[in-house]
Short mmCIF file of C-alpha atoms and ligand atoms in Angstrom, two decimals:
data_model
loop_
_atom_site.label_atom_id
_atom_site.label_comp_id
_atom_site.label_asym_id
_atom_site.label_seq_id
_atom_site.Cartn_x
_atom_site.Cartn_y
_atom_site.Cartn_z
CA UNK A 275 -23.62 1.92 -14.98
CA UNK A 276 -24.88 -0.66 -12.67
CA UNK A 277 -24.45 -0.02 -9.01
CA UNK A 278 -20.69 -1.20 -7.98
CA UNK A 279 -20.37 -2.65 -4.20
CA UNK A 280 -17.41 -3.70 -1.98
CA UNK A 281 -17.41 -7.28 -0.96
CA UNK A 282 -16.28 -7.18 2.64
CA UNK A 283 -16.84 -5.91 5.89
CA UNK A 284 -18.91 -3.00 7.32
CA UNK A 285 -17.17 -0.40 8.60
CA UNK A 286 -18.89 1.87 10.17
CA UNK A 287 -16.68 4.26 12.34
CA UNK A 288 -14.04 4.70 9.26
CA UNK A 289 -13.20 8.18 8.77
CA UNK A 290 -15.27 10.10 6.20
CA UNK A 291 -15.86 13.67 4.78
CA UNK A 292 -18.40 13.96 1.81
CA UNK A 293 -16.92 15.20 -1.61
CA UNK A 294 -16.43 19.24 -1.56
CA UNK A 295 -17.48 21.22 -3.49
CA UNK A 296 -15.28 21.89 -7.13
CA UNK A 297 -13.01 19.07 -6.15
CA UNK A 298 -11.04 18.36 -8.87
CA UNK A 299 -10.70 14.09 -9.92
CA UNK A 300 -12.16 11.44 -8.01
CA UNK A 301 -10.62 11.43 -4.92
CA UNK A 302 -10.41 14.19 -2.61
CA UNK A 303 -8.33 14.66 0.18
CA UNK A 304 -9.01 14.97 4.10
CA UNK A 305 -9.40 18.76 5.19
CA UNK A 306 -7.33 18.23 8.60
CA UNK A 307 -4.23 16.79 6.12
CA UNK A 308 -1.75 15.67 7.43
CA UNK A 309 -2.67 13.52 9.81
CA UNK A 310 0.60 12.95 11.29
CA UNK A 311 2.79 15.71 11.03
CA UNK A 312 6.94 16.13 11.92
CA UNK A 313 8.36 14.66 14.98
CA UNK A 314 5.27 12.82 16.32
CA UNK A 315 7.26 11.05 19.08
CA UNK A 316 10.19 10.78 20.83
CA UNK A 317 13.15 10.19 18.80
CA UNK A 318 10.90 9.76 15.06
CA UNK A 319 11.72 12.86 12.92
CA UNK A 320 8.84 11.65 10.40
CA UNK A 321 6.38 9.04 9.92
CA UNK A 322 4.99 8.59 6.18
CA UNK A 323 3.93 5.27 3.58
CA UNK A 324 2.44 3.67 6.38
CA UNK A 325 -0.41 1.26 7.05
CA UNK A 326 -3.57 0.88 9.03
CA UNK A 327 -6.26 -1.50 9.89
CA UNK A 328 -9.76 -1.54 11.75
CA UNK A 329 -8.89 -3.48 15.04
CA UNK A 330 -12.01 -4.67 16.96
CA UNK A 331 -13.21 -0.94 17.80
CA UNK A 332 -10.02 0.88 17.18
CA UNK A 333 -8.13 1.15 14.86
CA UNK A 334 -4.31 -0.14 14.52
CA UNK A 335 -1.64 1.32 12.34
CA UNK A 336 2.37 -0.14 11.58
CA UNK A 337 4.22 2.91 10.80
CA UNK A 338 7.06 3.77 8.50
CA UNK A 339 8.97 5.85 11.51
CA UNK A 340 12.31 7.94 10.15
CA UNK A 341 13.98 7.94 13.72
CA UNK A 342 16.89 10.55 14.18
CA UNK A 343 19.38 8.98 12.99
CA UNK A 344 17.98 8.76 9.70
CA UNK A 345 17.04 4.88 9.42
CA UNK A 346 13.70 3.60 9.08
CA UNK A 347 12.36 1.24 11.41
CA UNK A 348 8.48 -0.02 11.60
CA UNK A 349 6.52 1.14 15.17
CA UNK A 350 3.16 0.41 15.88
CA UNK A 351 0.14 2.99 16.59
CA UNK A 352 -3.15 2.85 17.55
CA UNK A 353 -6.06 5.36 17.30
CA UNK A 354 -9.58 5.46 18.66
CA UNK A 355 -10.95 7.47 15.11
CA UNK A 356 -7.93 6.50 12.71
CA UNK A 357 -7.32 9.90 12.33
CA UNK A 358 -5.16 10.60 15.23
CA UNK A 359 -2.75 8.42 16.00
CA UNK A 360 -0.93 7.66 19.11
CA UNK A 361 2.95 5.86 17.89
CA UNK A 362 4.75 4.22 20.02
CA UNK A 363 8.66 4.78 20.62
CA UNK A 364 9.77 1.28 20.62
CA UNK A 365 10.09 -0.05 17.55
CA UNK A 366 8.25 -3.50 16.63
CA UNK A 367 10.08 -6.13 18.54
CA UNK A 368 10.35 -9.06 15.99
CA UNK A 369 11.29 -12.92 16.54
CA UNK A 370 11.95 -15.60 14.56
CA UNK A 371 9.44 -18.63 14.10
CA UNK A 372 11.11 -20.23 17.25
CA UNK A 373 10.74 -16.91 19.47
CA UNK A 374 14.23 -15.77 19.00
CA UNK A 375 14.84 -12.08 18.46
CA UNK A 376 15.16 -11.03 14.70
CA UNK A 377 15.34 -7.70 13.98
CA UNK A 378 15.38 -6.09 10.60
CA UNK A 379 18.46 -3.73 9.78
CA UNK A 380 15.80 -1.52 8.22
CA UNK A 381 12.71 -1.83 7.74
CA UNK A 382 10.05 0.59 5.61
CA UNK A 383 6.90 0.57 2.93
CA UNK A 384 5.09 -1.57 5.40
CA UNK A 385 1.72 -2.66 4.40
CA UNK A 386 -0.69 -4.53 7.07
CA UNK A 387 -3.49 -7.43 5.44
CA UNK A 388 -5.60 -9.31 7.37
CA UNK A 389 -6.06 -12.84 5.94
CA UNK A 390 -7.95 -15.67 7.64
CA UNK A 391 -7.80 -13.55 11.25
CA UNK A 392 -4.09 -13.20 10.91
CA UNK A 393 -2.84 -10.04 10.31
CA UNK A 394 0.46 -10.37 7.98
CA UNK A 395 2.95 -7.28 7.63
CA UNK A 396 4.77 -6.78 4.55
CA UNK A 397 7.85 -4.38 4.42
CA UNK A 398 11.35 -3.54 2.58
CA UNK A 399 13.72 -4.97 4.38
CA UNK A 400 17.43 -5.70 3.74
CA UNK A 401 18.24 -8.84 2.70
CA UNK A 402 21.78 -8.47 0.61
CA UNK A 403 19.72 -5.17 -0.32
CA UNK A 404 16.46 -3.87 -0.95
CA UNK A 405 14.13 -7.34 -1.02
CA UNK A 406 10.73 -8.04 0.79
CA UNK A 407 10.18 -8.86 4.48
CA UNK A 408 7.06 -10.50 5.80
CA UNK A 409 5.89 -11.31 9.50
CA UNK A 410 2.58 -12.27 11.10
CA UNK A 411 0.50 -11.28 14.66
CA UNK A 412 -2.71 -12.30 15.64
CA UNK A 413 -2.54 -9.60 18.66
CA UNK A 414 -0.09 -6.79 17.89
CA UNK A 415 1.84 -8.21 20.98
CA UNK A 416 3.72 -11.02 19.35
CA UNK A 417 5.28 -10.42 16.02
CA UNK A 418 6.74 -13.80 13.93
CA UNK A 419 8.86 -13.17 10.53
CA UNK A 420 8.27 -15.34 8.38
CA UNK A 421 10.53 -16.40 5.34
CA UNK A 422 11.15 -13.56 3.03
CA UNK A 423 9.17 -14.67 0.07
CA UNK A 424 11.47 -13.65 -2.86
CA UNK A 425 15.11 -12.69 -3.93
CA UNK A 426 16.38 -9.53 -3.88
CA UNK A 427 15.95 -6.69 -5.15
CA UNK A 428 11.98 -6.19 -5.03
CA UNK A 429 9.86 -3.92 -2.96
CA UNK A 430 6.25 -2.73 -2.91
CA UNK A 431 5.16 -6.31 -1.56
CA UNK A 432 1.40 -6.42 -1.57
CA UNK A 433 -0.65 -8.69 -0.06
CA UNK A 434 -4.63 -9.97 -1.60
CA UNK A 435 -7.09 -9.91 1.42
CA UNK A 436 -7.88 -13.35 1.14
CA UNK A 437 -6.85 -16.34 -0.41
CA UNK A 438 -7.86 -17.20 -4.21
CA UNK A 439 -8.35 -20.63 -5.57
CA UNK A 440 -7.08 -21.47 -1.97
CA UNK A 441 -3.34 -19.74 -2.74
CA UNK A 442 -2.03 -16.85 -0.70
CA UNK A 443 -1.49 -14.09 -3.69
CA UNK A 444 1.04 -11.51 -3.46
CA UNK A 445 2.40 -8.50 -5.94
CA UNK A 446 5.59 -7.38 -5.89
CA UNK A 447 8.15 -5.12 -8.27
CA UNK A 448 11.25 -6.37 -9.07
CA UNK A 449 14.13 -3.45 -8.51
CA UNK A 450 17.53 -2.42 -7.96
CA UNK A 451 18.89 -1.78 -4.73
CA UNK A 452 19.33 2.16 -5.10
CA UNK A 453 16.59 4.33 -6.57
CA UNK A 454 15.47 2.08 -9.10
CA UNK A 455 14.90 3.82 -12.67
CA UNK A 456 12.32 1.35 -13.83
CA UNK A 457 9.74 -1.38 -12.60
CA UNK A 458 6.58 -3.05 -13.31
CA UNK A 459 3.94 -4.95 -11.05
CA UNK A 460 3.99 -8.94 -10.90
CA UNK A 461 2.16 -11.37 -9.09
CA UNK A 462 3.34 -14.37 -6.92
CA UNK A 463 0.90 -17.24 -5.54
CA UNK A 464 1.87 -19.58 -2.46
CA UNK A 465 0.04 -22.23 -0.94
CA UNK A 466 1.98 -22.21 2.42
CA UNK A 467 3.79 -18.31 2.90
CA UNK A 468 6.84 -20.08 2.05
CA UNK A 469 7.16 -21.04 -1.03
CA UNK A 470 5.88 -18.61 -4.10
CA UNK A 471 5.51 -19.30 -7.68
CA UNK A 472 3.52 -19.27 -10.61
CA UNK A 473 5.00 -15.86 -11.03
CA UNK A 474 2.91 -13.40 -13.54
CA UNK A 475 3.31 -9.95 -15.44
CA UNK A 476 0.77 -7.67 -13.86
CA UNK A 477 1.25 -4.05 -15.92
CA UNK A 478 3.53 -2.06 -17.47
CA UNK A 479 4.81 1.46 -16.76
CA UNK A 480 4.15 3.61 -19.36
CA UNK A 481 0.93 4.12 -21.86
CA UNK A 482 -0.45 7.63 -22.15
CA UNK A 483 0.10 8.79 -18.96
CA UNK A 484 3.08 10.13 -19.00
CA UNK A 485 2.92 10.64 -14.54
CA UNK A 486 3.47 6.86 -14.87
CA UNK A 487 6.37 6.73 -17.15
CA UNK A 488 9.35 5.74 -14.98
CA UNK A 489 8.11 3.08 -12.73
CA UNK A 490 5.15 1.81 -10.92
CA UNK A 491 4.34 0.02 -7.41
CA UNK A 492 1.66 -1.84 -5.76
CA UNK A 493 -0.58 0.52 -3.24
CA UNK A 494 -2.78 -0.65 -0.48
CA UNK A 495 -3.94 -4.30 -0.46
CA UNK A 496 -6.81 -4.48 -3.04
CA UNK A 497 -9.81 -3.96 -2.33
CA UNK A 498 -12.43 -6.45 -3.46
CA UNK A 499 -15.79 -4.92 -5.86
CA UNK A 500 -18.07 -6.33 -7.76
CA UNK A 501 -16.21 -5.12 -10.42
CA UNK A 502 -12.65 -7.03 -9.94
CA UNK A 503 -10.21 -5.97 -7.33
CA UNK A 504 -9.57 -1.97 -6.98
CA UNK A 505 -5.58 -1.74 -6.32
CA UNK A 506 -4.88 2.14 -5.69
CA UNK A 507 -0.94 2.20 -6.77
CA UNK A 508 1.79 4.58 -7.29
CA UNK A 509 3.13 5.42 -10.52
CA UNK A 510 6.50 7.72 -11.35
CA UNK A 511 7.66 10.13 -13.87
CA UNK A 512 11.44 11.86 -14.11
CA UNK A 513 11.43 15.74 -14.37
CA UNK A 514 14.85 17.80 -14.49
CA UNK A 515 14.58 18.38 -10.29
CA UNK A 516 13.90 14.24 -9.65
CA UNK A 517 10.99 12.12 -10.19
CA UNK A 518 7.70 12.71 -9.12
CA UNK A 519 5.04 9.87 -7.03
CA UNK A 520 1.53 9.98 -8.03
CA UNK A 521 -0.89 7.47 -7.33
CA UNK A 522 -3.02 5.10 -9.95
CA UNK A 523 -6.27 3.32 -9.95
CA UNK A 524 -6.60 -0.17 -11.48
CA UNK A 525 -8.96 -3.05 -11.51
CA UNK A 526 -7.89 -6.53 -11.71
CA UNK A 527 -9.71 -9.42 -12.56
CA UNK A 528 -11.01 -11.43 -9.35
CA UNK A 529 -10.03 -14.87 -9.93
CA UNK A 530 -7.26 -14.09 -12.08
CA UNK A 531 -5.57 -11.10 -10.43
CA UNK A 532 -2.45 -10.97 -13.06
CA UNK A 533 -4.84 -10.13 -16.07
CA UNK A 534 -6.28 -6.23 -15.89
CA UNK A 535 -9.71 -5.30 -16.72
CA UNK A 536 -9.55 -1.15 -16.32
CA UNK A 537 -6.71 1.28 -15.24
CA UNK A 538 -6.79 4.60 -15.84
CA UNK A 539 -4.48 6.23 -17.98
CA UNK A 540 -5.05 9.63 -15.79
CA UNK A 541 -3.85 9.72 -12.18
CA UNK A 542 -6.23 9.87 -9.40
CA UNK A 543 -4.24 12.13 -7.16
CA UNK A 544 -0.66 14.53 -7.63
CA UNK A 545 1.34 16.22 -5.55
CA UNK A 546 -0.58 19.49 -5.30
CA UNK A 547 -0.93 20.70 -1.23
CA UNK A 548 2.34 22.01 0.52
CA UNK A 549 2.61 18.86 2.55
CA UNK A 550 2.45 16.46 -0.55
CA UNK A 551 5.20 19.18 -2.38
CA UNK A 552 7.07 20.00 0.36
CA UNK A 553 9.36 17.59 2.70
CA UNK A 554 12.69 15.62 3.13
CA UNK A 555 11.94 14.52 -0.35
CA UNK A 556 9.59 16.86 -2.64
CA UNK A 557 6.37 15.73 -5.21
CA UNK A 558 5.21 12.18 -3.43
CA UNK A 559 2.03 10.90 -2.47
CA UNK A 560 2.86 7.10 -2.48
CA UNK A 561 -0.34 5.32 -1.02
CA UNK A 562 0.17 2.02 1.34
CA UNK A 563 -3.57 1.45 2.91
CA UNK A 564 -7.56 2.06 2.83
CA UNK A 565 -10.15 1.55 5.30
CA UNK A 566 -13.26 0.63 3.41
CA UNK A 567 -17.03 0.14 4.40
CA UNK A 568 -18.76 -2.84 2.25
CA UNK A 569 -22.00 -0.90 3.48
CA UNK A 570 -22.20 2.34 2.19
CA UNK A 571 -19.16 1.53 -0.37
CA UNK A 572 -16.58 4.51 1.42
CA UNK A 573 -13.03 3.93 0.82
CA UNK A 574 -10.76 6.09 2.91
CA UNK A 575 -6.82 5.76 1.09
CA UNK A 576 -3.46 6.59 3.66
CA UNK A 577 -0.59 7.89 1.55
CA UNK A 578 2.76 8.97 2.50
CA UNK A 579 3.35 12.66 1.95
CA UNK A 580 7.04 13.93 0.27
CA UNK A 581 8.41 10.99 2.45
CA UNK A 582 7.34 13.34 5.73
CA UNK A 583 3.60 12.93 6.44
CA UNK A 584 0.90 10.61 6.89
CA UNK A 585 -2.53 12.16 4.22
CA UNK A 586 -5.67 11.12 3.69
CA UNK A 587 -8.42 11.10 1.20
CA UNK A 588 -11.43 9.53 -0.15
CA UNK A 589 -13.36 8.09 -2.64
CA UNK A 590 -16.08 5.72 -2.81
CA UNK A 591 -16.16 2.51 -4.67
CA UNK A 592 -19.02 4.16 -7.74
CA UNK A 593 -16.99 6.96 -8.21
CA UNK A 594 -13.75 5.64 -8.49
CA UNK A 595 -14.31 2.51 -10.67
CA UNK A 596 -16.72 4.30 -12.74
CA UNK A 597 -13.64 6.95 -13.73
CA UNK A 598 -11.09 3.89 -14.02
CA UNK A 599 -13.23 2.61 -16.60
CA UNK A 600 -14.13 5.38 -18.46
CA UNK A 601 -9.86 6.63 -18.72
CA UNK A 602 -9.26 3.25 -18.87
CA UNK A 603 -5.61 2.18 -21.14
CA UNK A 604 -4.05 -1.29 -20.00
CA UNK A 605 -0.64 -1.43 -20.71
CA UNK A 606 1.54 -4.52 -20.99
CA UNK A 607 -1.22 -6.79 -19.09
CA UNK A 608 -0.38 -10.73 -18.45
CA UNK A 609 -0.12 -11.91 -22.12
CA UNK A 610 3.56 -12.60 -21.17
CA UNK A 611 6.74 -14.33 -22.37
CA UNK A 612 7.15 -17.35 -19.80
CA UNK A 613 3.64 -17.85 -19.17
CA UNK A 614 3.03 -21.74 -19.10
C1 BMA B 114 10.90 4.89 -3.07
C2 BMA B 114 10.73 4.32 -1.68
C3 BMA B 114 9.68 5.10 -0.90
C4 BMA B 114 9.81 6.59 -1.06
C5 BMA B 114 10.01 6.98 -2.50
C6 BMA B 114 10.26 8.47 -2.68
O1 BMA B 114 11.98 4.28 -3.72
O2 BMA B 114 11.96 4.40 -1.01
O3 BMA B 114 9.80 4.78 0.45
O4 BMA B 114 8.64 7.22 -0.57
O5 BMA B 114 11.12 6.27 -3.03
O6 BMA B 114 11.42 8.89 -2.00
#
């Protein structure tokens, strides 16, 4: 196969440990895991499904933060080496588009995309139930929400890293407001953040792989290749004692996102370590970020651990698109009912 790059930035100080040997699969996990463990700061029981971002130097990070009462609100954290993370206690303070205080009732599953030196965060907020909440910063001082871009219920908002054919594109699953027995991945595009349309059938569930039988979810903002845009994503069977989170690889197509080239039929990573077994809820690794160098083609992936811990593990952009392709099964791609 012909060499595969990143298209992108450098990243240079991104955390990294070289395949081990007899790892199993194609990505590997970090041998410190977990990164952020119980009770990280004052008054957060657990911190998981969280997202992070290279920050000039540093490194920034919004944070899916279980506080003691048992609701989830979003703090910001910031690390020198992305692997340990200082969170703050306050939550993110956010206002409205005229500075006025707006805070979500809950907020969690946030994601964090840079576009156009904005940084845009993407969460589950409530809005009449479980629906998508959006806000921007351009200095992790001031944060603005913005309209929430669709109606409930939907989560697992993903944003593309840059515009394409000059529209802001963003994925999304359409869901209930409780646990949500089934979903599939669709695609939005907007030409101002406000209004979305041109909606499109991404993937199924289902196929051959049975760990993605339930439902499915956008991952970490994808992650533009040479090959089409690698979206990591997490995919859900039932079992007798609840469902199990495992997470996906796919490739989309890079000026057409909605239509899939390769996804693999096989997951790239299960619950198999205590931490990813073992928590408030058991079996889920449910990814929400990467750190990626265009360089060297490194792809560091942040996963939430049995809704408990922050993990880590890596891949690099050869390894992981040449095993997509070669499991590859597309399932229930864009040929759709409703397309225009
Ligand atoms: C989903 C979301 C995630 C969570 C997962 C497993 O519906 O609520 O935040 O990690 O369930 O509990």
């Amino acid at each position: 196969m012909k060499e595969v790059r990143i298209i992108g930035e450098k990243l240079a100080n991104m955390p990294w440990e070289d395949k081990p040997e007899g790892a199993v699969g194609p990505v590997w996990r970090h041998s410190e895991n977990p990164i952020v463990k119980r009770n990280p700061t004052k008054g957060i029981a657990r911190i998981f499904n969280s997202a992070v971002a290279a920050y000039g130097d540093r490194f920034v990070g919004v944070f899916r933060a279980e506080t003691i009462n048992g609701r989830p609100h979003l703090h910001m954290g910031w690390s020198d080496d992305a692997l340990n993370w200082s969170i703050e206690e306050q939550r993110i303070d956010f206002v409205d588009e005229d500075g006025q205080p707006f805070q979500p009732n809950y907020a969690y599953d946030p994601r964090l995309v840079k576009v156009e030196n904005t940084y845009y965060i993407i969460w589950c907020t409530d809005f009449y139930g479980a629906a998508i909440g959006v806000a921007k910063t351009d200095d992790f001082k001031t944060f603005i929400r913005l309209e929430n871009p669709f109606l409930p219920f939907n989560r697992n908002g993903v944003l593309f890293p840059r515009k394409i054919n000059n529209k802001f594109v963003m994925l999304s699953r359409p869901s209930d407001s409780g646990h949500t027995p089934f979903g599939d991945v669709f695609l939005s595009e907007s030409p101002d953040f406000v209004y979305w349309g041109k909606h499109r059938h991404v993937m199924s569930k289902g196929g051959q792989g049975w760990w993605q039988s339930v439902k499915i979810g956008g991952g970490p903002a994808p992650i533009e290749t040479t090959e089409g845009w690698l979206m990591f994503y997490h995919g859900v069977t039932g079992t007798c004692n609840g469902l199990v989170y495992s997470m996906g690889a796919v490739i989309l197509d890079l000026d057409e996102p909605s239509k899939v080239k390769y996804r693999s039929s096989n997951y790239v990573l299960t619950p198999e370590e205590w931490y990813e077994e073992r928590g408030f809820v058991n079996n889920v690794i449910f990814p929400c970020a990467t750190l990626h160098d265009a360089e060297t083609g490194k792809i560091a992936i942040y996963y939430g651990a049995a809704d408990t811990y922050v993990g880590l593990a890596y891949t690099t952009v050869d390894e992981i698109v040449k095993y997509v392709k070669d499991t590859s099964e597309v399932i229930g791609d864009d040929e759709e009912i409703g397309k225009i």
